[in-house]
Coordinates of C-alpha atoms in Angstrom, one line a residue:
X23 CA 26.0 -134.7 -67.1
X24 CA 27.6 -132.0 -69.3
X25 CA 29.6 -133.6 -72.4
X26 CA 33.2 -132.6 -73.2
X27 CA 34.7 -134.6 -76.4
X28 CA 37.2 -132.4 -77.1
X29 CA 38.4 -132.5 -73.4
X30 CA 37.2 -136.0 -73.2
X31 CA 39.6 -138.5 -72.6
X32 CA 37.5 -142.4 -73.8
X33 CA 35.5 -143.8 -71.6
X34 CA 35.9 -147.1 -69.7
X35 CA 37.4 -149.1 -66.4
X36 CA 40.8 -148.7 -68.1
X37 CA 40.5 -144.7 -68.4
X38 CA 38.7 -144.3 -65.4
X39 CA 41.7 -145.5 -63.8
X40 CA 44.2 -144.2 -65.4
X41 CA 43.1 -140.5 -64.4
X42 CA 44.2 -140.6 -60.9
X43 CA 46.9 -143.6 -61.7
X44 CA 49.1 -141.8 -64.0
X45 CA 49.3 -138.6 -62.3
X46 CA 49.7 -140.9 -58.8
X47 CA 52.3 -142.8 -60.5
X48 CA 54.3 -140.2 -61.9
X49 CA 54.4 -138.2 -58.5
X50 CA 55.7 -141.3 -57.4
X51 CA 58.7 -141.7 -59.7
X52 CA 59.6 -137.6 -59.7
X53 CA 59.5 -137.6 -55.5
X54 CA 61.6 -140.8 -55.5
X55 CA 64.3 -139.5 -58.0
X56 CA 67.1 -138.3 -55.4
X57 CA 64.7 -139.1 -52.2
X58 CA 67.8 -139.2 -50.1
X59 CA 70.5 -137.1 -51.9
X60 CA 70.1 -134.6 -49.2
X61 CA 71.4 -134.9 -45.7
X62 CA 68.1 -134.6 -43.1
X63 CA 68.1 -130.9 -40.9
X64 CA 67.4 -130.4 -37.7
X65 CA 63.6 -130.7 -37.9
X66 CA 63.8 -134.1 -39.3
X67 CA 66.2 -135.0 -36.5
X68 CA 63.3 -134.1 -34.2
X69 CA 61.0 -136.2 -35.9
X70 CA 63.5 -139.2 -35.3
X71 CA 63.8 -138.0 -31.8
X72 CA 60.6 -138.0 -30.7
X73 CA 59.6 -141.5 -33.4
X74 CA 62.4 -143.8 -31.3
X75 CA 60.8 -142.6 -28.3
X76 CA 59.4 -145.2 -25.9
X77 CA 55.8 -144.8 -25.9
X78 CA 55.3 -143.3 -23.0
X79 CA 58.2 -141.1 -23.3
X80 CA 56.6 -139.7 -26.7
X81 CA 53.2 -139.1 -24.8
X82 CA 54.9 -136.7 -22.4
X83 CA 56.9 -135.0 -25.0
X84 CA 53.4 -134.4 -26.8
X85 CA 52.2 -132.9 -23.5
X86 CA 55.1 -130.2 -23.5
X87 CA 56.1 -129.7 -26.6
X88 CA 54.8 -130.4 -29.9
X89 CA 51.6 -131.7 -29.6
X90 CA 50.9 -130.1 -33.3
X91 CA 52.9 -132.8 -34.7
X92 CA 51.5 -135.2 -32.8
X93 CA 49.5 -137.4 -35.1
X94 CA 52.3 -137.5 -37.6
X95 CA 54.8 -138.4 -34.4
X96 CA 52.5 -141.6 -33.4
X97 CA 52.6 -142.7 -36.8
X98 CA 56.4 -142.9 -37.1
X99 CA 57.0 -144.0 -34.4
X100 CA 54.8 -147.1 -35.1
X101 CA 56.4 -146.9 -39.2
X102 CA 60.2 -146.6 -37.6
X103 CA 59.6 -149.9 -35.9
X104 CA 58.4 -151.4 -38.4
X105 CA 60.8 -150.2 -41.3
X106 CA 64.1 -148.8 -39.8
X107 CA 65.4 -145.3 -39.6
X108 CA 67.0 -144.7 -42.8
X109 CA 66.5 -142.1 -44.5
X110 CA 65.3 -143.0 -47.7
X111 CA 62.4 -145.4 -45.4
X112 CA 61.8 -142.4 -43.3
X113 CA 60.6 -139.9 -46.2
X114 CA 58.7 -142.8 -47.9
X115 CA 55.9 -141.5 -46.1
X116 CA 55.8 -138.3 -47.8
X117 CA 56.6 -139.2 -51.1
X118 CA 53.0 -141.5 -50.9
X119 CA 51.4 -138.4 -49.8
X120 CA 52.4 -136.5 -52.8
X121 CA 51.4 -139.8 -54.8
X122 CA 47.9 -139.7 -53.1
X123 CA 47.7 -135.6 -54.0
X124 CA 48.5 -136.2 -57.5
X125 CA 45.6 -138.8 -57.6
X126 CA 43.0 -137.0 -55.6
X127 CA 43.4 -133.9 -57.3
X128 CA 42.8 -135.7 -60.6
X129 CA 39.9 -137.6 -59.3
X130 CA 38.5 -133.9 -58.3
X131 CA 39.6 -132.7 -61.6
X132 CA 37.6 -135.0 -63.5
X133 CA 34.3 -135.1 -61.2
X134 CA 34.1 -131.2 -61.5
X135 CA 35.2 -130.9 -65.1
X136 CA 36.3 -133.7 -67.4
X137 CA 38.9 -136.7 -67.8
X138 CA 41.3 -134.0 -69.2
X139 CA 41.2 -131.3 -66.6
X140 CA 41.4 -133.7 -63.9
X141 CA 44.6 -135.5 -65.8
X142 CA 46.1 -131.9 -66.3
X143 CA 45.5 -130.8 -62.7
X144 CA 47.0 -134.6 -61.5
X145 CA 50.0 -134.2 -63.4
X146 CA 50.8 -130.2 -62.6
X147 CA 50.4 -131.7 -58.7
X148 CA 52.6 -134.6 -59.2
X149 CA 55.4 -131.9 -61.3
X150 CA 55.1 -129.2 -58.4
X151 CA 59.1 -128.7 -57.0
X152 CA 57.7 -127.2 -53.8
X153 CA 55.2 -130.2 -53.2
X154 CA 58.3 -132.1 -54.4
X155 CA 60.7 -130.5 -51.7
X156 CA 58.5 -131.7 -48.8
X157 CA 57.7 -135.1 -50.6
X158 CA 61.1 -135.6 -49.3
X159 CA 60.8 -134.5 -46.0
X160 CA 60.5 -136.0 -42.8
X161 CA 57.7 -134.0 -41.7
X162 CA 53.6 -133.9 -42.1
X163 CA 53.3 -131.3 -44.7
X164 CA 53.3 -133.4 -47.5
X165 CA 50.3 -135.8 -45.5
X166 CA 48.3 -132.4 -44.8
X167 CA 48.4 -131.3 -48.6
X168 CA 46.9 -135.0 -49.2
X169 CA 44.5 -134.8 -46.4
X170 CA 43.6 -131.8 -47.7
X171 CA 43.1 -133.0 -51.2
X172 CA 40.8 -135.9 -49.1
X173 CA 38.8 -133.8 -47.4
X174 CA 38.1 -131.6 -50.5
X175 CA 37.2 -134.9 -52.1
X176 CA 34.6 -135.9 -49.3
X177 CA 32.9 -132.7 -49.9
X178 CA 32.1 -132.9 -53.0
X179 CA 30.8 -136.2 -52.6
X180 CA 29.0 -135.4 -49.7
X181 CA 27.1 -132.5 -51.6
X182 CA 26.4 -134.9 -54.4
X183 CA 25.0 -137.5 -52.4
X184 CA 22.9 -135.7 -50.0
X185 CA 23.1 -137.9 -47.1
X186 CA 24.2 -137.8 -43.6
X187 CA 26.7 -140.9 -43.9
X188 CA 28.4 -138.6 -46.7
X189 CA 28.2 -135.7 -44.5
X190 CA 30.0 -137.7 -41.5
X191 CA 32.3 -139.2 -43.6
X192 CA 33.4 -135.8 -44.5
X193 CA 33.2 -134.3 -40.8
X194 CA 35.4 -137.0 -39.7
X195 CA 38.3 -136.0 -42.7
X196 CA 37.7 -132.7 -41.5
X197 CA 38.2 -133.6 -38.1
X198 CA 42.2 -135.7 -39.8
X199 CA 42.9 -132.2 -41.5
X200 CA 43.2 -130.3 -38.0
X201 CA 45.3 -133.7 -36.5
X202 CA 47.9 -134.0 -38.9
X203 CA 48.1 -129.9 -39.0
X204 CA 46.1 -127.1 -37.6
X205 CA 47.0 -124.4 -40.1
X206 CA 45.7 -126.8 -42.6
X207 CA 42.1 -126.2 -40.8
X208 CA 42.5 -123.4 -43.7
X209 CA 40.7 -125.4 -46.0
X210 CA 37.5 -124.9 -44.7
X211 CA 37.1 -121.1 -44.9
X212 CA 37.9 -122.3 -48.9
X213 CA 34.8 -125.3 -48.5
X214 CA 32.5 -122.4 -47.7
X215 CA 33.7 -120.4 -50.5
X216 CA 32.7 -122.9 -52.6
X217 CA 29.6 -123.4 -51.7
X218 CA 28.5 -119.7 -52.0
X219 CA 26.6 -119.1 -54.5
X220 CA 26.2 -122.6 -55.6
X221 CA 22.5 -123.8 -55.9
X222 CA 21.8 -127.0 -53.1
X223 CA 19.2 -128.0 -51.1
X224 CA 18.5 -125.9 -48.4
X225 CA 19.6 -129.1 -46.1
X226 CA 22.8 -128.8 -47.3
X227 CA 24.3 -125.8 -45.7
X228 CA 23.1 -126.7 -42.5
X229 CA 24.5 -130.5 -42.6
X230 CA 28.0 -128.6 -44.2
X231 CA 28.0 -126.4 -40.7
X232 CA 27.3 -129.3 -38.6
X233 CA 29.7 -131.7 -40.3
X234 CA 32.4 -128.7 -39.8
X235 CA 31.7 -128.1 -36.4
X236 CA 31.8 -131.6 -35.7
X237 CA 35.3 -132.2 -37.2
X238 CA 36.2 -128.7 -35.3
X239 CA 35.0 -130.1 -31.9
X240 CA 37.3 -133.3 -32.1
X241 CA 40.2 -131.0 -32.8
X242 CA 39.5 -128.9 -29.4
X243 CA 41.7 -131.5 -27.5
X244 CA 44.7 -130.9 -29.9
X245 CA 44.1 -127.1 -29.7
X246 CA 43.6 -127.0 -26.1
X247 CA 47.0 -128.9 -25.8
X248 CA 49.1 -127.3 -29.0
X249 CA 48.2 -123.7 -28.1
X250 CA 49.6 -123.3 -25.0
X251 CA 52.6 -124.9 -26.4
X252 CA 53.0 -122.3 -29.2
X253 CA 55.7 -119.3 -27.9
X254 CA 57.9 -122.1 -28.0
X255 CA 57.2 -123.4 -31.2
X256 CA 56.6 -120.1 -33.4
X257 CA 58.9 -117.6 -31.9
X258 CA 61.4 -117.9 -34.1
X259 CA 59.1 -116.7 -37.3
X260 CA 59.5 -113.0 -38.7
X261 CA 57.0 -110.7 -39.6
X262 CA 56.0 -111.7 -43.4
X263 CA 58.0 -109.6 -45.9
X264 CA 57.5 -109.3 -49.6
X265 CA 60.5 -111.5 -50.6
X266 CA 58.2 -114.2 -49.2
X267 CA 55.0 -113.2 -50.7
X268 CA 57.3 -113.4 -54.0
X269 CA 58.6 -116.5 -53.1
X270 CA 55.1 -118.2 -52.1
X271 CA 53.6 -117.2 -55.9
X272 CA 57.9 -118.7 -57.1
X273 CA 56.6 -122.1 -55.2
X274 CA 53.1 -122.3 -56.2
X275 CA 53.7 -121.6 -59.8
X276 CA 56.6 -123.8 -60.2
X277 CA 59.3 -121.4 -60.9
X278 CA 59.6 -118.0 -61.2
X279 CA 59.3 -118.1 -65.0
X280 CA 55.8 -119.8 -64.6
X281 CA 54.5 -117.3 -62.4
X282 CA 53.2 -115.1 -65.7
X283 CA 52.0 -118.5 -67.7
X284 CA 50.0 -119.6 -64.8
X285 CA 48.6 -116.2 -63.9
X286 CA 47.5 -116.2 -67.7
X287 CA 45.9 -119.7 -67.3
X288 CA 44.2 -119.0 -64.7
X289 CA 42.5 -115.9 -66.3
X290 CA 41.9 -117.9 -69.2
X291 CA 39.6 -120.3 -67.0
X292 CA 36.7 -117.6 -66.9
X293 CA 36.2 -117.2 -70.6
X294 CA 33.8 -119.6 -70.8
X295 CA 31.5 -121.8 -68.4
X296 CA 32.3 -125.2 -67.8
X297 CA 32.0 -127.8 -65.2
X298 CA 29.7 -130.4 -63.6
X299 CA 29.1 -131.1 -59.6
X300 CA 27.9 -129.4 -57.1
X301 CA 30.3 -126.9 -56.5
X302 CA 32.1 -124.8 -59.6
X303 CA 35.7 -125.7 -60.4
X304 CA 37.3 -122.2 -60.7
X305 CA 35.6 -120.7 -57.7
X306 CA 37.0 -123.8 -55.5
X307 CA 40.5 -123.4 -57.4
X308 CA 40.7 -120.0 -56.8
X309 CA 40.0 -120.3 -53.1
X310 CA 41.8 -123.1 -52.8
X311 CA 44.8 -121.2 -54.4
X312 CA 44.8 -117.7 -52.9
X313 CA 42.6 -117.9 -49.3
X314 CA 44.6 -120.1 -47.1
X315 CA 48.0 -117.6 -48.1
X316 CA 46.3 -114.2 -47.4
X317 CA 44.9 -115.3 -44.5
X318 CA 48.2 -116.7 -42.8
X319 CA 49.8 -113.6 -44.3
X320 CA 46.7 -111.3 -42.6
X321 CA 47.4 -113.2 -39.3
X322 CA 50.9 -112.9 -39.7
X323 CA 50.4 -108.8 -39.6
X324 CA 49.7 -109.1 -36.0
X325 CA 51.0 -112.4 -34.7
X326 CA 53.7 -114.2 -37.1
X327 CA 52.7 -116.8 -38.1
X328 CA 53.3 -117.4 -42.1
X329 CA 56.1 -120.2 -43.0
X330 CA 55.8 -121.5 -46.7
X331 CA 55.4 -124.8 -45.4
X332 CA 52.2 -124.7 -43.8
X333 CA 50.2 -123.8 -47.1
X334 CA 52.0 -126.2 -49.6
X335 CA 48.7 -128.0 -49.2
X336 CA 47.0 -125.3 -52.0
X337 CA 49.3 -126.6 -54.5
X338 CA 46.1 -128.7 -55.9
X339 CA 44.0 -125.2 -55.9
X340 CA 46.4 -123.9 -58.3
X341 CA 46.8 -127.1 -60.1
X342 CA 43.4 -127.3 -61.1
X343 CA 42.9 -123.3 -61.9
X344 CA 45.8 -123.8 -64.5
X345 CA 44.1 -127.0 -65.7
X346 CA 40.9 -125.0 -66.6
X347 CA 43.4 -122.5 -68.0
X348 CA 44.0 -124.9 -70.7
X349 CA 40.8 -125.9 -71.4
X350 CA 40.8 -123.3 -73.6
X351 CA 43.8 -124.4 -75.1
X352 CA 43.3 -126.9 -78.5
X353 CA 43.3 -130.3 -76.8
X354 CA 45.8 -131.5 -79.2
X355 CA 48.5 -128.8 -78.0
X356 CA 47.9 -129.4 -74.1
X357 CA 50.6 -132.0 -73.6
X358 CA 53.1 -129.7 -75.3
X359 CA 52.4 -127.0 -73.1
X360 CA 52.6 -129.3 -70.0
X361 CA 55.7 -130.8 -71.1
X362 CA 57.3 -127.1 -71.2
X363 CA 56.3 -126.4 -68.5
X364 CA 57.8 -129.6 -66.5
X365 CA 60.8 -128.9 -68.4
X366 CA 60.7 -125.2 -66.8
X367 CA 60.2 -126.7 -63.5
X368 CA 63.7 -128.8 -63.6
X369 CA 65.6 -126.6 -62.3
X370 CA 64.0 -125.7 -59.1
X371 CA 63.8 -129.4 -58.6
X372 CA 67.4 -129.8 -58.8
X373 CA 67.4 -127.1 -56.5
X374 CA 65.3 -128.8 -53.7
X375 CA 67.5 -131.9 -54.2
X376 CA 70.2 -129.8 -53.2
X377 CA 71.9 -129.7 -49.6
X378 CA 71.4 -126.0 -49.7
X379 CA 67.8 -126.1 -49.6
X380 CA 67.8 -127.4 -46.2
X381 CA 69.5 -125.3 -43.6
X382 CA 71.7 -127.9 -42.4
X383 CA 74.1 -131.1 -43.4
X384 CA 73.6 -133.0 -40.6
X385 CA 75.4 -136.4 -42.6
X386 CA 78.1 -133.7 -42.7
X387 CA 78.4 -133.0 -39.3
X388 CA 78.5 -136.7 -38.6
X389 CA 81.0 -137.5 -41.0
X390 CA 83.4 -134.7 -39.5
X391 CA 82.8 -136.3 -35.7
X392 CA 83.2 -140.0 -36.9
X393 CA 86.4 -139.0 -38.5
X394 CA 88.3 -137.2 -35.9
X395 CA 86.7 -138.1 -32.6
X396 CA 89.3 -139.7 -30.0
X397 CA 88.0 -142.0 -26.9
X398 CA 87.3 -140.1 -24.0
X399 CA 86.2 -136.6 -26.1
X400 CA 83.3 -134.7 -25.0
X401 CA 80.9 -132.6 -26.6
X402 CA 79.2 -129.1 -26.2
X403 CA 76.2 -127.8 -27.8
X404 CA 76.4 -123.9 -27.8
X405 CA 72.4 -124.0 -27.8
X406 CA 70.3 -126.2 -25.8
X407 CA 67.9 -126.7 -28.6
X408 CA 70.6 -127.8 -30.8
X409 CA 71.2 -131.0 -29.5
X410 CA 68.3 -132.7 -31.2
X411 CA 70.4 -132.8 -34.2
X412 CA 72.3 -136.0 -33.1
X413 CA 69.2 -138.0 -33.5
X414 CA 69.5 -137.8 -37.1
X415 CA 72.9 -140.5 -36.8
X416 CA 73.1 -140.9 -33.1
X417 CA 75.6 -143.7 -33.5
X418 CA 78.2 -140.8 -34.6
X419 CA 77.8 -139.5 -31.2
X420 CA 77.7 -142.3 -29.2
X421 CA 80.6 -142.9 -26.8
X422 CA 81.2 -138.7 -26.6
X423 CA 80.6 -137.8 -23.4
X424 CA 77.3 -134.3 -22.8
X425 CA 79.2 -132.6 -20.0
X426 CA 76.7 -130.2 -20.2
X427 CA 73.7 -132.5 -20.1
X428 CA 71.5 -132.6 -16.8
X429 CA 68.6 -134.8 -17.4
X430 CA 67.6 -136.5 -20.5
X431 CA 65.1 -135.4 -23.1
X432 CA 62.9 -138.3 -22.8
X433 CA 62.2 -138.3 -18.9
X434 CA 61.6 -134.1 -18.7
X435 CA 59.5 -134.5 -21.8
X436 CA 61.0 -132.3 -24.4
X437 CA 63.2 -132.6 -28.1
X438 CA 66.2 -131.9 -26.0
X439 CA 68.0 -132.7 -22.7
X440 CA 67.7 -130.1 -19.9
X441 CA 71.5 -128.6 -18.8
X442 CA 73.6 -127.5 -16.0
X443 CA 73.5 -124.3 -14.5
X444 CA 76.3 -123.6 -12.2
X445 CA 79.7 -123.4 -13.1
X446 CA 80.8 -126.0 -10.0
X447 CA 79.2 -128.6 -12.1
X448 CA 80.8 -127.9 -15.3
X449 CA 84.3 -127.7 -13.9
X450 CA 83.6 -131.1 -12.2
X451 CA 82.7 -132.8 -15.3
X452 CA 85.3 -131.4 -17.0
X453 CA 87.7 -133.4 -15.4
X454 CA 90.0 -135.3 -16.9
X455 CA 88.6 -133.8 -20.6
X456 CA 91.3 -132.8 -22.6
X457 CA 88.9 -132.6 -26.2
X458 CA 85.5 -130.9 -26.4
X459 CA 83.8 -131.0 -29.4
X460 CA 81.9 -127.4 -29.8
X461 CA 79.1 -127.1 -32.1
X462 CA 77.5 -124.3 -32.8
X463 CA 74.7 -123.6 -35.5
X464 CA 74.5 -120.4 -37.9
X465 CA 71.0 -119.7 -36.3
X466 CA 70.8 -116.0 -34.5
X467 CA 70.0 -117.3 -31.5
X468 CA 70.1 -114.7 -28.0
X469 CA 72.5 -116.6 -25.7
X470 CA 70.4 -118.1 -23.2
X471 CA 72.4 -118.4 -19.6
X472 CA 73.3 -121.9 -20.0
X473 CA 75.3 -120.8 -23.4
X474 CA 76.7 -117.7 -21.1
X475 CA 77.8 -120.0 -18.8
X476 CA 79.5 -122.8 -21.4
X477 CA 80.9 -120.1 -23.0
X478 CA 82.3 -118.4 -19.6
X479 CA 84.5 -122.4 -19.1
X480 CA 85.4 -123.1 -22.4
X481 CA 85.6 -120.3 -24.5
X482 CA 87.1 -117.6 -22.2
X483 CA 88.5 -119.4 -19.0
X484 CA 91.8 -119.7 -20.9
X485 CA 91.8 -123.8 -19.7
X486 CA 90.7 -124.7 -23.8
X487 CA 92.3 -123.4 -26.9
X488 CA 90.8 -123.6 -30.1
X489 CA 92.6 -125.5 -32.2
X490 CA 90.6 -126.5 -35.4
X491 CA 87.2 -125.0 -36.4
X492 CA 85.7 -127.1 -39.1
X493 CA 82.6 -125.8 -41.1
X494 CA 79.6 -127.4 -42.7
X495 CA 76.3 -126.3 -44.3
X496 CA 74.3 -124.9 -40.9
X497 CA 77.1 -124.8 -38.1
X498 CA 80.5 -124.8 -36.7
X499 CA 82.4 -128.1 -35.2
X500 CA 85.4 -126.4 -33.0
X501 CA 87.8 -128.5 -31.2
X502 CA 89.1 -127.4 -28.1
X503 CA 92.1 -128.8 -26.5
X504 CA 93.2 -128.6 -22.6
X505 CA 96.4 -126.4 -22.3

């Protein structure tokens, strides 16, 4: 074991713990700090919509639609029972995650480095806005950064250990990384970059490749299922541009302004050699940081692919390249420089607490239905797809009558309901409607016949006027009267 006392942080139970606990705790308080000031968009509404799902209503979903999510699906739908729909108990979830990064990070920190690296490297993880913003999130990401973090764990331990109960332990986290997300399977190109070079036992390779594979193999089924599934899941991403390339290094730093200091940091992390394990810190880091991106990105060249999102779990990599960064930095001037640089992150975390970092106020639209809604009102969805959106309060909807609805969501095993198509059926519905709630979202959508057709009776027959159009973050709510 290589000493550190000037990194060294005093040994004993108490500081053992306190490595991963302080970091874990601290993600903990920053991710609850304003964990439901923002109104949950449309992708958390599907969440809800497929959670309250009977259960075999959410197995057929999973078999058209979705399946990528499925894991993370199951889970809340067994947590919303439990716990409730609110939205502070929905995104608990993912604030734990972040908790459980910031902690697993450190413990990875410390195990290839020292006490201080690993509590640097904990604490830039549990500061990170961008980790932060999907800490309060209804979605996986958050859980795949920590699986992530996991998985990384396992492998170290694994190569440490030797054995084939490590080795399976770590197939089977492998084998959790691809379930919760299949981008995050991203990692292990970034596993065998850090075990390049690195001096093992000729055993270990070989039981690293089978361990993989194995984990691989019990993702097939979710592959098998999720790929078919994907023009309808992905079509709406855009060929990767450099305002997003800009904007990933803007996330990964921290803020823009910590883009140079962290690029610096993580120079200053060759200077000297450092390190203990079986795998070297700063090669893991800088895979870890930079592989996952460019390779999403590279994809994304041919088939687009690349949404921030999916690589917030190499937030750690970066973490713990910055934290070897300061190694070289007099111990006694570290917490200075990490208190700055939280103080520089602030105000992208007020941002992400923000209703405009979401696309849509959905607590908005709600409030603007609940207010002015009269009995016997219907209402229109301009796009099929948008309709999902009432799951994030569905008691503001309730009572409205979906003239346009044809079969529910549930029994056709999609997010949304399935429509009518011919205009006899509208016009027969419509009867005796006299209010119709239109709601239309921001989203450049192509009209898809259904729309055509909605917007052929309402919009242009002349039977409706417009007589209010009322706006909030994400859409349009248009109230059309019978003349």
């Amino acid at each position: 074991m290589v000493s550190h006392p000037e990194g060294a942080i005093r040994e004993g139970n108490g500081a053992r713990w306190a490595v991963p606990a302080v970091p874990a705790a601290v993600a903990l308080a920053v991710n609850l700090w304003g964990l439901s000031a923002a109104s949950p968009w449309r992708d958390e509404a599907a969440t809800l919509s497929a959670a309250r799902r009977p259960l075999g209503e959410l197995v057929r979903l999973l078999a058209h639609i979705d399946a990528v999510h499925g894991l993370y699906y199951l889970f809340m739908h067994g947590w919303t029972a439990l716990f409730g729909t609110g939205v502070a108990v929905v995104r608990l979830p993912s604030v734990v995650a972040v908790a459980v990064t910031a902690g697993v990070t450190a413990v990875l920190g410390r195990r290839l480095a020292d006490d201080r690296t690993g509590m640097t490297a904990g604490l830039l993880v549990a500061l990170s806005p961008v980790l932060s913003r999907y800490g309060q999130e209804t979605r996986q990401y958050a859980v795949a950064a920590a699986v992530a973090a996991v998985s990384t764990l396992l492998l170290v331990r694994a190569l440490e250990r030797g054995d084939r109960r490590s080795f399976a332990l770590y197939g089977a986290s492998v084998a959790l990384v691809g379930w919760v997300h299949l981008f995050t399977l991203l990692l292990l190109p970034v596993h065998a970059v850090a075990l390049w070079g690195v001096r093992h036992d000729r055993a270990v390779p070989s039981r690293w490749g089978l361990s993989a594979a194995g984990g691989l193999a019990a993702v097939l089924p979710l592959a098998l299922v999720a790929l078919p599934q994907r023009s309808r899941q992905v079509e709406w991403i855009p060929s990767p541009t450099l305002d997003q390339v800009r904007t990933l290094y803007d996330a990964m730093a921290g803020d823009r302004v910590l883009v140079g200091p962290v690029v610096v940091l993580g120079a200053m992390a060759f200077w000297r050699r450092f390190g203990r394990g079986p795998v070297e810190l700063r090669t893991l880091a800088v895979a870890w940081a930079m592989l996952p991106p460019a390779l999403l990105l590279g994809i994304s060249l041919v088939e687009p692919s690349y949404v921030l999102r999916y690589v917030v779990f190499c937030v750690p990599g970066v973490a713990l390249l910055t934290a070897a960064g300061l190694r070289s930095v007099p111990f006694r001037a570290v917490p200075a420089v990490v208190l700055v640089m939280a103080a520089l992150t602030v105000p992208m975390h007020l941002s992400v607490r923000q209703q405009d970092s979401r696309p849509d106020d959905l607590r908005r639209l709600a409030h603007l239905i609940r207010e002015r809604r009269e009995p016997g009102d219907a209402v229109v969805f301009a796009h099929r797809y948008y309709r999902r959106v009432t799951a994030a309060d569905p008691g503001a909807f309730r009572g409205l009558r979906d003239v346009t609805s044809r079969e529910p969501a549930g029994r056709i095993g999609d997010l949304q309901d399935s429509e009518v198509t011919d205009e006899a059926t509208l016009w027969r519905r419509l009867a005796g409607v006299d209010r119709i709630w239109w709601i239309a979202n921001s989203t450049k959508t192509p009209p898809a016949p259904e729309s055509t057709l909605k917007e052929r009776v309402i919009v242009r027959s002349g039977v409706f006027r417009r007589v209010r159009t009322l706006r909030f973050k994400g859409g349009r709510l248009i109230l059309y009267v019978r003349r």
